[in-house]
Amino acid sequence: LRYLFEYLDSIGKDSAKIREGIKDIIVKTMCMVQPVLRHSYNSFNSNDIYGNRCFQILGFDIILDEHLKPWLLEVNHSPSFAVDTPLDKKIKK
Protein backbone atom coordinates (compact mmCIF):
# COMPACT_ATOMS: atom_id res chain seq x y z
CA LEU A 1 0.00 0.00 0.00
CA ARG A 2 2.89 2.34 0.66
CA TYR A 3 3.81 2.35 -3.03
CA LEU A 4 0.22 3.03 -4.04
CA PHE A 5 -0.12 5.96 -1.65
CA GLU A 6 3.27 7.38 -2.69
CA TYR A 7 2.20 7.15 -6.34
CA LEU A 8 -1.16 8.82 -5.67
CA ASP A 9 0.59 11.63 -3.78
CA SER A 10 3.06 12.06 -6.66
CA ILE A 11 0.21 12.66 -9.12
CA GLY A 12 -1.55 15.12 -6.82
CA LYS A 13 -4.22 12.86 -5.32
CA ASP A 14 -5.21 13.03 -1.65
CA SER A 15 -3.95 9.70 -0.30
CA ALA A 16 -4.80 10.72 3.28
CA LYS A 17 -8.47 10.99 2.29
CA ILE A 18 -8.32 7.58 0.63
CA ARG A 19 -6.68 6.06 3.74
CA GLU A 20 -9.40 7.55 5.92
CA GLY A 21 -12.05 6.05 3.63
CA ILE A 22 -10.40 2.64 3.90
CA LYS A 23 -10.15 2.92 7.69
CA ASP A 24 -13.83 3.90 7.82
CA ILE A 25 -14.80 0.80 5.83
CA ILE A 26 -12.73 -1.46 8.10
CA VAL A 27 -14.10 0.03 11.33
CA LYS A 28 -17.72 -0.18 10.15
CA THR A 29 -17.21 -3.75 8.95
CA MET A 30 -15.65 -4.78 12.28
CA CYS A 31 -18.60 -3.26 14.14
CA MET A 32 -20.96 -5.34 12.00
CA VAL A 33 -19.11 -8.65 12.38
CA GLN A 34 -18.05 -8.31 16.01
CA PRO A 35 -21.01 -10.33 17.35
CA VAL A 36 -20.23 -13.16 14.94
CA LEU A 37 -16.52 -13.12 15.85
CA ARG A 38 -17.37 -13.09 19.56
CA HIS A 39 -19.73 -16.05 19.16
CA SER A 40 -17.10 -17.97 17.19
CA TYR A 41 -14.45 -17.20 19.80
CA ASN A 42 -16.72 -18.19 22.69
CA SER A 43 -17.62 -21.44 20.95
CA PHE A 44 -13.97 -22.51 20.93
CA ASN A 45 -12.84 -20.87 24.18
CA SER A 46 -15.78 -21.14 26.56
CA ASN A 47 -13.55 -21.12 29.67
CA ASP A 48 -11.80 -17.84 28.80
CA ILE A 49 -13.64 -15.21 30.86
CA TYR A 50 -11.16 -12.44 29.97
CA GLY A 51 -11.16 -12.92 26.18
CA ASN A 52 -7.39 -12.88 25.78
CA ARG A 53 -6.37 -16.33 24.58
CA CYS A 54 -6.24 -15.75 20.84
CA PHE A 55 -6.72 -13.32 18.00
CA GLN A 56 -8.21 -13.43 14.50
CA ILE A 57 -6.50 -12.15 11.37
CA LEU A 58 -8.86 -10.88 8.70
CA GLY A 59 -7.98 -9.85 5.17
CA PHE A 60 -9.89 -6.92 3.67
CA ASP A 61 -10.10 -6.71 -0.13
CA ILE A 62 -10.83 -3.12 -1.12
CA ILE A 63 -11.00 -1.62 -4.59
CA LEU A 64 -10.83 2.03 -5.62
CA ASP A 65 -13.27 3.27 -8.24
CA GLU A 66 -12.53 5.84 -10.96
CA HIS A 67 -13.03 8.62 -8.40
CA LEU A 68 -10.66 6.89 -5.95
CA LYS A 69 -13.51 6.05 -3.60
CA PRO A 70 -12.75 2.80 -1.71
CA TRP A 71 -15.28 -0.05 -1.83
CA LEU A 72 -15.23 -3.28 0.18
CA LEU A 73 -15.12 -6.37 -2.04
CA GLU A 74 -14.82 -9.06 0.61
CA VAL A 75 -13.38 -9.98 3.98
CA ASN A 76 -11.21 -13.09 4.12
CA HIS A 77 -11.59 -15.05 7.34
CA SER A 78 -8.24 -16.81 6.90
CA PRO A 79 -6.05 -14.85 4.49
CA SER A 80 -3.11 -16.60 2.90
CA PHE A 81 0.42 -15.69 3.94
CA ALA A 82 1.98 -18.14 1.50
CA VAL A 83 4.52 -16.74 -0.94
CA ASP A 84 4.31 -18.55 -4.27
CA THR A 85 5.92 -16.08 -6.67
CA PRO A 86 8.44 -13.22 -6.57
CA LEU A 87 5.53 -10.78 -6.95
CA ASP A 88 3.79 -12.38 -3.94
CA LYS A 89 6.98 -11.97 -1.95
CA LYS A 90 7.24 -8.29 -2.86
CA ILE A 91 3.56 -7.58 -2.12
CA LYS A 92 3.41 -9.49 1.18
CA LYS A 93 6.75 -8.19 2.46
PDB file of N, CA and C in Angstrom:
ATOM      1  N   LEU A   1       0.808  -1.194   0.000  1.00  0.00           N
ATOM      2  CA  LEU A   1       0.000   0.000   0.000  1.00  0.00           C
ATOM      3  C   LEU A   1       0.859   1.269   0.000  1.00  0.00           C
ATOM      4  N   ARG A   2       2.011   1.164   0.610  1.00  0.00           N
ATOM      5  CA  ARG A   2       2.891   2.335   0.664  1.00  0.00           C
ATOM      6  C   ARG A   2       3.190   2.856  -0.740  1.00  0.00           C
ATOM      7  N   TYR A   3       3.485   1.938  -1.663  1.00  0.00           N
ATOM      8  CA  TYR A   3       3.808   2.346  -3.026  1.00  0.00           C
ATOM      9  C   TYR A   3       2.607   2.999  -3.703  1.00  0.00           C
ATOM     10  N   LEU A   4       1.429   2.449  -3.466  1.00  0.00           N
ATOM     11  CA  LEU A   4       0.218   3.026  -4.045  1.00  0.00           C
ATOM     12  C   LEU A   4       0.005   4.448  -3.532  1.00  0.00           C
ATOM     13  N   PHE A   5       0.110   4.634  -2.214  1.00  0.00           N
ATOM     14  CA  PHE A   5      -0.122   5.956  -1.649  1.00  0.00           C
ATOM     15  C   PHE A   5       0.957   6.949  -2.092  1.00  0.00           C
ATOM     16  N   GLU A   6       2.199   6.497  -2.202  1.00  0.00           N
ATOM     17  CA  GLU A   6       3.268   7.375  -2.693  1.00  0.00           C
ATOM     18  C   GLU A   6       2.990   7.796  -4.139  1.00  0.00           C
ATOM     19  N   TYR A   7       2.528   6.842  -4.946  1.00  0.00           N
ATOM     20  CA  TYR A   7       2.202   7.154  -6.338  1.00  0.00           C
ATOM     21  C   TYR A   7       1.050   8.155  -6.405  1.00  0.00           C
ATOM     22  N   LEU A   8      -0.010   7.908  -5.643  1.00  0.00           N
ATOM     23  CA  LEU A   8      -1.157   8.820  -5.668  1.00  0.00           C
ATOM     24  C   LEU A   8      -0.756  10.227  -5.233  1.00  0.00           C
ATOM     25  N   ASP A   9       0.092  10.316  -4.210  1.00  0.00           N
ATOM     26  CA  ASP A   9       0.589  11.628  -3.777  1.00  0.00           C
ATOM     27  C   ASP A   9       1.397  12.296  -4.896  1.00  0.00           C
ATOM     28  N   SER A  10       2.194  11.502  -5.609  1.00  0.00           N
ATOM     29  CA  SER A  10       3.055  12.064  -6.658  1.00  0.00           C
ATOM     30  C   SER A  10       2.258  12.623  -7.833  1.00  0.00           C
ATOM     31  N   ILE A  11       1.035  12.137  -8.026  1.00  0.00           N
ATOM     32  CA  ILE A  11       0.209  12.665  -9.121  1.00  0.00           C
ATOM     33  C   ILE A  11      -0.856  13.636  -8.607  1.00  0.00           C
ATOM     34  N   GLY A  12      -0.678  14.079  -7.360  1.00  0.00           N
ATOM     35  CA  GLY A  12      -1.547  15.118  -6.820  1.00  0.00           C
ATOM     36  C   GLY A  12      -2.863  14.655  -6.231  1.00  0.00           C
ATOM     37  N   LYS A  13      -2.990  13.381  -5.931  1.00  0.00           N
ATOM     38  CA  LYS A  13      -4.219  12.859  -5.318  1.00  0.00           C
ATOM     39  C   LYS A  13      -4.076  12.882  -3.802  1.00  0.00           C
ATOM     40  N   ASP A  14      -5.197  12.942  -3.111  1.00  0.00           N
ATOM     41  CA  ASP A  14      -5.205  13.034  -1.647  1.00  0.00           C
ATOM     42  C   ASP A  14      -5.215  11.634  -1.032  1.00  0.00           C
ATOM     43  N   SER A  15      -4.020  11.069  -0.836  1.00  0.00           N
ATOM     44  CA  SER A  15      -3.945   9.704  -0.304  1.00  0.00           C
ATOM     45  C   SER A  15      -4.436   9.640   1.138  1.00  0.00           C
ATOM     46  N   ALA A  16      -4.310  10.718   1.900  1.00  0.00           N
ATOM     47  CA  ALA A  16      -4.798  10.720   3.284  1.00  0.00           C
ATOM     48  C   ALA A  16      -6.314  10.527   3.307  1.00  0.00           C
ATOM     49  N   LYS A  17      -7.011  11.145   2.380  1.00  0.00           N
ATOM     50  CA  LYS A  17      -8.470  10.988   2.293  1.00  0.00           C
ATOM     51  C   LYS A  17      -8.838   9.548   1.924  1.00  0.00           C
ATOM     52  N   ILE A  18      -8.070   8.968   1.033  1.00  0.00           N
ATOM     53  CA  ILE A  18      -8.317   7.577   0.630  1.00  0.00           C
ATOM     54  C   ILE A  18      -8.070   6.646   1.818  1.00  0.00           C
ATOM     55  N   ARG A  19      -6.978   6.862   2.545  1.00  0.00           N
ATOM     56  CA  ARG A  19      -6.679   6.057   3.741  1.00  0.00           C
ATOM     57  C   ARG A  19      -7.799   6.166   4.765  1.00  0.00           C
ATOM     58  N   GLU A  20      -8.296   7.363   4.972  1.00  0.00           N
ATOM     59  CA  GLU A  20      -9.405   7.554   5.925  1.00  0.00           C
ATOM     60  C   GLU A  20     -10.644   6.799   5.466  1.00  0.00           C
ATOM     61  N   GLY A  21     -10.910   6.803   4.162  1.00  0.00           N
ATOM     62  CA  GLY A  21     -12.051   6.053   3.634  1.00  0.00           C
ATOM     63  C   GLY A  21     -11.895   4.556   3.858  1.00  0.00           C
ATOM     64  N   ILE A  22     -10.673   4.058   3.672  1.00  0.00           N
ATOM     65  CA  ILE A  22     -10.401   2.636   3.898  1.00  0.00           C
ATOM     66  C   ILE A  22     -10.553   2.300   5.382  1.00  0.00           C
ATOM     67  N   LYS A  23     -10.010   3.141   6.248  1.00  0.00           N
ATOM     68  CA  LYS A  23     -10.153   2.916   7.693  1.00  0.00           C
ATOM     69  C   LYS A  23     -11.621   2.905   8.091  1.00  0.00           C
ATOM     70  N   ASP A  24     -12.405   3.819   7.527  1.00  0.00           N
ATOM     71  CA  ASP A  24     -13.832   3.900   7.824  1.00  0.00           C
ATOM     72  C   ASP A  24     -14.546   2.595   7.439  1.00  0.00           C
ATOM     73  N   ILE A  25     -14.211   2.069   6.279  1.00  0.00           N
ATOM     74  CA  ILE A  25     -14.799   0.799   5.827  1.00  0.00           C
ATOM     75  C   ILE A  25     -14.442  -0.319   6.807  1.00  0.00           C
ATOM     76  N   ILE A  26     -13.183  -0.391   7.209  1.00  0.00           N
ATOM     77  CA  ILE A  26     -12.734  -1.463   8.099  1.00  0.00           C
ATOM     78  C   ILE A  26     -13.409  -1.353   9.463  1.00  0.00           C
ATOM     79  N   VAL A  27     -13.470  -0.155  10.015  1.00  0.00           N
ATOM     80  CA  VAL A  27     -14.100   0.027  11.331  1.00  0.00           C
ATOM     81  C   VAL A  27     -15.580  -0.340  11.272  1.00  0.00           C
ATOM     82  N   LYS A  28     -16.279   0.132  10.268  1.00  0.00           N
ATOM     83  CA  LYS A  28     -17.718  -0.184  10.151  1.00  0.00           C
ATOM     84  C   LYS A  28     -17.941  -1.676   9.953  1.00  0.00           C
ATOM     85  N   THR A  29     -17.084  -2.307   9.169  1.00  0.00           N
ATOM     86  CA  THR A  29     -17.205  -3.751   8.953  1.00  0.00           C
ATOM     87  C   THR A  29     -16.965  -4.505  10.252  1.00  0.00           C
ATOM     88  N   MET A  30     -15.938  -4.110  11.005  1.00  0.00           N
ATOM     89  CA  MET A  30     -15.653  -4.780  12.277  1.00  0.00           C
ATOM     90  C   MET A  30     -16.807  -4.618  13.264  1.00  0.00           C
ATOM     91  N   CYS A  31     -17.438  -3.452  13.270  1.00  0.00           N
ATOM     92  CA  CYS A  31     -18.604  -3.256  14.143  1.00  0.00           C
ATOM     93  C   CYS A  31     -19.740  -4.211  13.757  1.00  0.00           C
ATOM     94  N   MET A  32     -19.888  -4.451  12.462  1.00  0.00           N
ATOM     95  CA  MET A  32     -20.959  -5.342  12.001  1.00  0.00           C
ATOM     96  C   MET A  32     -20.672  -6.813  12.312  1.00  0.00           C
ATOM     97  N   VAL A  33     -19.422  -7.232  12.216  1.00  0.00           N
ATOM     98  CA  VAL A  33     -19.106  -8.650  12.384  1.00  0.00           C
ATOM     99  C   VAL A  33     -18.676  -9.017  13.798  1.00  0.00           C
ATOM    100  N   GLN A  34     -18.525  -8.037  14.668  1.00  0.00           N
ATOM    101  CA  GLN A  34     -18.046  -8.313  16.014  1.00  0.00           C
ATOM    102  C   GLN A  34     -18.902  -9.355  16.737  1.00  0.00           C
ATOM    103  N   PRO A  35     -20.235  -9.285  16.673  1.00  0.00           N
ATOM    104  CA  PRO A  35     -21.015 -10.329  17.354  1.00  0.00           C
ATOM    105  C   PRO A  35     -20.732 -11.735  16.826  1.00  0.00           C
ATOM    106  N   VAL A  36     -20.523 -11.854  15.538  1.00  0.00           N
ATOM    107  CA  VAL A  36     -20.226 -13.162  14.943  1.00  0.00           C
ATOM    108  C   VAL A  36     -18.854 -13.647  15.396  1.00  0.00           C
ATOM    109  N   LEU A  37     -17.861 -12.744  15.401  1.00  0.00           N
ATOM    110  CA  LEU A  37     -16.523 -13.122  15.850  1.00  0.00           C
ATOM    111  C   LEU A  37     -16.533 -13.505  17.330  1.00  0.00           C
ATOM    112  N   ARG A  38     -17.284 -12.772  18.132  1.00  0.00           N
ATOM    113  CA  ARG A  38     -17.372 -13.093  19.562  1.00  0.00           C
ATOM    114  C   ARG A  38     -18.002 -14.470  19.759  1.00  0.00           C
ATOM    115  N   HIS A  39     -19.071 -14.748  19.040  1.00  0.00           N
ATOM    116  CA  HIS A  39     -19.726 -16.054  19.160  1.00  0.00           C
ATOM    117  C   HIS A  39     -18.769 -17.174  18.755  1.00  0.00           C
ATOM    118  N   SER A  40     -18.070 -16.964  17.649  1.00  0.00           N
ATOM    119  CA  SER A  40     -17.105 -17.968  17.186  1.00  0.00           C
ATOM    120  C   SER A  40     -16.018 -18.184  18.232  1.00  0.00           C
ATOM    121  N   TYR A  41     -15.487 -17.103  18.775  1.00  0.00           N
ATOM    122  CA  TYR A  41     -14.446 -17.198  19.797  1.00  0.00           C
ATOM    123  C   TYR A  41     -14.965 -17.943  21.024  1.00  0.00           C
ATOM    124  N   ASN A  42     -16.156 -17.560  21.494  1.00  0.00           N
ATOM    125  CA  ASN A  42     -16.717 -18.192  22.690  1.00  0.00           C
ATOM    126  C   ASN A  42     -17.023 -19.674  22.474  1.00  0.00           C
ATOM    127  N   SER A  43     -17.347 -20.036  21.253  1.00  0.00           N
ATOM    128  CA  SER A  43     -17.617 -21.443  20.950  1.00  0.00           C
ATOM    129  C   SER A  43     -16.380 -22.311  21.141  1.00  0.00           C
ATOM    130  N   PHE A  44     -15.218 -21.758  20.829  1.00  0.00           N
ATOM    131  CA  PHE A  44     -13.972 -22.510  20.931  1.00  0.00           C
ATOM    132  C   PHE A  44     -13.229 -22.286  22.243  1.00  0.00           C
ATOM    133  N   ASN A  45     -13.561 -21.230  22.955  1.00  0.00           N
ATOM    134  CA  ASN A  45     -12.837 -20.870  24.180  1.00  0.00           C
ATOM    135  C   ASN A  45     -13.823 -20.525  25.297  1.00  0.00           C
ATOM    136  N   SER A  46     -14.715 -21.421  25.596  1.00  0.00           N
ATOM    137  CA  SER A  46     -15.783 -21.138  26.556  1.00  0.00           C
ATOM    138  C   SER A  46     -15.280 -20.876  27.973  1.00  0.00           C
ATOM    139  N   ASN A  47     -14.082 -21.326  28.317  1.00  0.00           N
ATOM    140  CA  ASN A  47     -13.550 -21.116  29.665  1.00  0.00           C
ATOM    141  C   ASN A  47     -12.767 -19.817  29.823  1.00  0.00           C
ATOM    142  N   ASP A  48     -12.594 -19.076  28.754  1.00  0.00           N
ATOM    143  CA  ASP A  48     -11.801 -17.843  28.798  1.00  0.00           C
ATOM    144  C   ASP A  48     -12.711 -16.668  29.154  1.00  0.00           C
ATOM    145  N   ILE A  49     -12.754 -16.295  30.430  1.00  0.00           N
ATOM    146  CA  ILE A  49     -13.642 -15.213  30.857  1.00  0.00           C
ATOM    147  C   ILE A  49     -13.069 -13.829  30.549  1.00  0.00           C
ATOM    148  N   TYR A  50     -11.781 -13.737  30.246  1.00  0.00           N
ATOM    149  CA  TYR A  50     -11.158 -12.442  29.966  1.00  0.00           C
ATOM    150  C   TYR A  50     -11.018 -12.143  28.475  1.00  0.00           C
ATOM    151  N   GLY A  51     -11.229 -13.134  27.625  1.00  0.00           N
ATOM    152  CA  GLY A  51     -11.163 -12.923  26.183  1.00  0.00           C
ATOM    153  C   GLY A  51      -9.782 -12.603  25.648  1.00  0.00           C
ATOM    154  N   ASN A  52      -8.749 -13.238  26.221  1.00  0.00           N
ATOM    155  CA  ASN A  52      -7.393 -12.881  25.781  1.00  0.00           C
ATOM    156  C   ASN A  52      -6.541 -14.077  25.380  1.00  0.00           C
ATOM    157  N   ARG A  53      -7.151 -15.133  24.934  1.00  0.00           N
ATOM    158  CA  ARG A  53      -6.369 -16.327  24.576  1.00  0.00           C
ATOM    159  C   ARG A  53      -5.962 -16.380  23.114  1.00  0.00           C
ATOM    160  N   CYS A  54      -6.597 -15.657  22.261  1.00  0.00           N
ATOM    161  CA  CYS A  54      -6.238 -15.747  20.843  1.00  0.00           C
ATOM    162  C   CYS A  54      -6.649 -14.474  20.116  1.00  0.00           C
ATOM    163  N   PHE A  55      -6.350 -14.444  18.841  1.00  0.00           N
ATOM    164  CA  PHE A  55      -6.717 -13.319  17.996  1.00  0.00           C
ATOM    165  C   PHE A  55      -7.145 -13.873  16.648  1.00  0.00           C
ATOM    166  N   GLN A  56      -7.742 -13.027  15.832  1.00  0.00           N
ATOM    167  CA  GLN A  56      -8.209 -13.425  14.504  1.00  0.00           C
ATOM    168  C   GLN A  56      -7.624 -12.459  13.486  1.00  0.00           C
ATOM    169  N   ILE A  57      -7.003 -12.988  12.453  1.00  0.00           N
ATOM    170  CA  ILE A  57      -6.502 -12.145  11.373  1.00  0.00           C
ATOM    171  C   ILE A  57      -7.524 -12.174  10.250  1.00  0.00           C
ATOM    172  N   LEU A  58      -7.918 -11.003   9.802  1.00  0.00           N
ATOM    173  CA  LEU A  58      -8.861 -10.877   8.701  1.00  0.00           C
ATOM    174  C   LEU A  58      -8.175 -10.146   7.553  1.00  0.00           C
ATOM    175  N   GLY A  59      -8.511 -10.527   6.345  1.00  0.00           N
ATOM    176  CA  GLY A  59      -7.979  -9.847   5.167  1.00  0.00           C
ATOM    177  C   GLY A  59      -9.085  -9.067   4.482  1.00  0.00           C
ATOM    178  N   PHE A  60      -8.884  -7.775   4.308  1.00  0.00           N
ATOM    179  CA  PHE A  60      -9.887  -6.921   3.666  1.00  0.00           C
ATOM    180  C   PHE A  60      -9.474  -6.657   2.227  1.00  0.00           C
ATOM    181  N   ASP A  61     -10.340  -7.013   1.285  1.00  0.00           N
ATOM    182  CA  ASP A  61     -10.105  -6.714  -0.127  1.00  0.00           C
ATOM    183  C   ASP A  61     -10.912  -5.471  -0.468  1.00  0.00           C
ATOM    184  N   ILE A  62     -10.202  -4.414  -0.829  1.00  0.00           N
ATOM    185  CA  ILE A  62     -10.829  -3.121  -1.115  1.00  0.00           C
ATOM    186  C   ILE A  62     -10.378  -2.676  -2.490  1.00  0.00           C
ATOM    187  N   ILE A  63     -11.308  -2.137  -3.255  1.00  0.00           N
ATOM    188  CA  ILE A  63     -11.004  -1.624  -4.590  1.00  0.00           C
ATOM    189  C   ILE A  63     -11.309  -0.132  -4.613  1.00  0.00           C
ATOM    190  N   LEU A  64     -10.564   0.610  -5.420  1.00  0.00           N
ATOM    191  CA  LEU A  64     -10.828   2.029  -5.619  1.00  0.00           C
ATOM    192  C   LEU A  64     -11.511   2.221  -6.961  1.00  0.00           C
ATOM    193  N   ASP A  65     -12.585   3.019  -6.974  1.00  0.00           N
ATOM    194  CA  ASP A  65     -13.275   3.269  -8.239  1.00  0.00           C
ATOM    195  C   ASP A  65     -12.577   4.400  -8.999  1.00  0.00           C
ATOM    196  N   GLU A  66     -13.161   4.824 -10.115  1.00  0.00           N
ATOM    197  CA  GLU A  66     -12.527   5.836 -10.964  1.00  0.00           C
ATOM    198  C   GLU A  66     -12.387   7.196 -10.274  1.00  0.00           C
ATOM    199  N   HIS A  67     -13.128   7.387  -9.181  1.00  0.00           N
ATOM    200  CA  HIS A  67     -13.031   8.624  -8.403  1.00  0.00           C
ATOM    201  C   HIS A  67     -12.183   8.428  -7.146  1.00  0.00           C
ATOM    202  N   LEU A  68     -11.511   7.278  -7.071  1.00  0.00           N
ATOM    203  CA  LEU A  68     -10.657   6.887  -5.947  1.00  0.00           C
ATOM    204  C   LEU A  68     -11.435   6.697  -4.646  1.00  0.00           C
ATOM    205  N   LYS A  69     -12.713   6.380  -4.772  1.00  0.00           N
ATOM    206  CA  LYS A  69     -13.515   6.046  -3.598  1.00  0.00           C
ATOM    207  C   LYS A  69     -13.306   4.556  -3.297  1.00  0.00           C
ATOM    208  N   PRO A  70     -12.955   4.219  -2.044  1.00  0.00           N
ATOM    209  CA  PRO A  70     -12.750   2.804  -1.707  1.00  0.00           C
ATOM    210  C   PRO A  70     -14.083   2.063  -1.510  1.00  0.00           C
ATOM    211  N   TRP A  71     -14.112   0.824  -1.978  1.00  0.00           N
ATOM    212  CA  TRP A  71     -15.278  -0.054  -1.826  1.00  0.00           C
ATOM    213  C   TRP A  71     -14.804  -1.397  -1.295  1.00  0.00           C
ATOM    214  N   LEU A  72     -15.549  -1.960  -0.373  1.00  0.00           N
ATOM    215  CA  LEU A  72     -15.232  -3.279   0.176  1.00  0.00           C
ATOM    216  C   LEU A  72     -15.692  -4.358  -0.790  1.00  0.00           C
ATOM    217  N   LEU A  73     -14.765  -5.230  -1.188  1.00  0.00           N
ATOM    218  CA  LEU A  73     -15.116  -6.366  -2.041  1.00  0.00           C
ATOM    219  C   LEU A  73     -15.467  -7.581  -1.196  1.00  0.00           C
ATOM    220  N   GLU A  74     -14.587  -7.911  -0.243  1.00  0.00           N
ATOM    221  CA  GLU A  74     -14.818  -9.062   0.611  1.00  0.00           C
ATOM    222  C   GLU A  74     -13.895  -9.004   1.814  1.00  0.00           C
ATOM    223  N   VAL A  75     -14.234  -9.803   2.811  1.00  0.00           N
ATOM    224  CA  VAL A  75     -13.379  -9.978   3.979  1.00  0.00           C
ATOM    225  C   VAL A  75     -12.999 -11.445   4.031  1.00  0.00           C
ATOM    226  N   ASN A  76     -11.698 -11.718   4.050  1.00  0.00           N
ATOM    227  CA  ASN A  76     -11.208 -13.094   4.115  1.00  0.00           C
ATOM    228  C   ASN A  76     -11.007 -13.486   5.565  1.00  0.00           C
ATOM    229  N   HIS A  77     -11.660 -14.583   5.959  1.00  0.00           N
ATOM    230  CA  HIS A  77     -11.590 -15.049   7.340  1.00  0.00           C
ATOM    231  C   HIS A  77     -10.227 -15.629   7.671  1.00  0.00           C
ATOM    232  N   SER A  78      -9.581 -16.236   6.697  1.00  0.00           N
ATOM    233  CA  SER A  78      -8.243 -16.811   6.900  1.00  0.00           C
ATOM    234  C   SER A  78      -7.374 -16.469   5.701  1.00  0.00           C
ATOM    235  N   PRO A  79      -6.845 -15.243   5.660  1.00  0.00           N
ATOM    236  CA  PRO A  79      -6.047 -14.851   4.492  1.00  0.00           C
ATOM    237  C   PRO A  79      -4.751 -15.648   4.382  1.00  0.00           C
ATOM    238  N   SER A  80      -4.318 -15.830   3.160  1.00  0.00           N
ATOM    239  CA  SER A  80      -3.105 -16.601   2.896  1.00  0.00           C
ATOM    240  C   SER A  80      -1.856 -15.748   3.112  1.00  0.00           C
ATOM    241  N   PHE A  81      -0.882 -16.330   3.779  1.00  0.00           N
ATOM    242  CA  PHE A  81       0.416 -15.687   3.936  1.00  0.00           C
ATOM    243  C   PHE A  81       1.476 -16.425   3.132  1.00  0.00           C
ATOM    244  N   ALA A  82       1.042 -17.382   2.326  1.00  0.00           N
ATOM    245  CA  ALA A  82       1.978 -18.144   1.500  1.00  0.00           C
ATOM    246  C   ALA A  82       2.577 -17.232   0.430  1.00  0.00           C
ATOM    247  N   VAL A  83       3.827 -17.499   0.090  1.00  0.00           N
ATOM    248  CA  VAL A  83       4.519 -16.735  -0.938  1.00  0.00           C
ATOM    249  C   VAL A  83       4.877 -17.715  -2.055  1.00  0.00           C
ATOM    250  N   ASP A  84       4.131 -17.604  -3.173  1.00  0.00           N
ATOM    251  CA  ASP A  84       4.309 -18.551  -4.267  1.00  0.00           C
ATOM    252  C   ASP A  84       5.135 -18.003  -5.427  1.00  0.00           C
ATOM    253  N   THR A  85       5.209 -16.680  -5.545  1.00  0.00           N
ATOM    254  CA  THR A  85       5.921 -16.076  -6.667  1.00  0.00           C
ATOM    255  C   THR A  85       6.746 -14.892  -6.168  1.00  0.00           C
ATOM    256  N   PRO A  86       7.689 -14.413  -6.973  1.00  0.00           N
ATOM    257  CA  PRO A  86       8.444 -13.215  -6.575  1.00  0.00           C
ATOM    258  C   PRO A  86       7.531 -12.003  -6.340  1.00  0.00           C
ATOM    259  N   LEU A  87       6.469 -11.876  -7.150  1.00  0.00           N
ATOM    260  CA  LEU A  87       5.533 -10.777  -6.948  1.00  0.00           C
ATOM    261  C   LEU A  87       4.829 -10.915  -5.597  1.00  0.00           C
ATOM    262  N   ASP A  88       4.386 -12.138  -5.257  1.00  0.00           N
ATOM    263  CA  ASP A  88       3.786 -12.383  -3.940  1.00  0.00           C
ATOM    264  C   ASP A  88       4.725 -11.938  -2.833  1.00  0.00           C
ATOM    265  N   LYS A  89       5.995 -12.307  -2.980  1.00  0.00           N
ATOM    266  CA  LYS A  89       6.977 -11.969  -1.949  1.00  0.00           C
ATOM    267  C   LYS A  89       7.100 -10.460  -1.788  1.00  0.00           C
ATOM    268  N   LYS A  90       7.126  -9.746  -2.908  1.00  0.00           N
ATOM    269  CA  LYS A  90       7.244  -8.288  -2.861  1.00  0.00           C
ATOM    270  C   LYS A  90       6.003  -7.653  -2.251  1.00  0.00           C
ATOM    271  N   ILE A  91       4.815  -8.145  -2.614  1.00  0.00           N
ATOM    272  CA  ILE A  91       3.557  -7.579  -2.117  1.00  0.00           C
ATOM    273  C   ILE A  91       3.363  -7.868  -0.629  1.00  0.00           C
ATOM    274  N   LYS A  92       3.675  -9.085  -0.194  1.00  0.00           N
ATOM    275  CA  LYS A  92       3.406  -9.489   1.179  1.00  0.00           C
ATOM    276  C   LYS A  92       4.535  -9.153   2.146  1.00  0.00           C
ATOM    277  N   LYS A  93       5.590  -8.558   1.643  1.00  0.00           N
ATOM    278  CA  LYS A  93       6.753  -8.192   2.457  1.00  0.00           C
ATOM    279  C   LYS A  93       6.388  -7.222   3.559  1.00  0.00           C
TER     280      LYS A  93
END
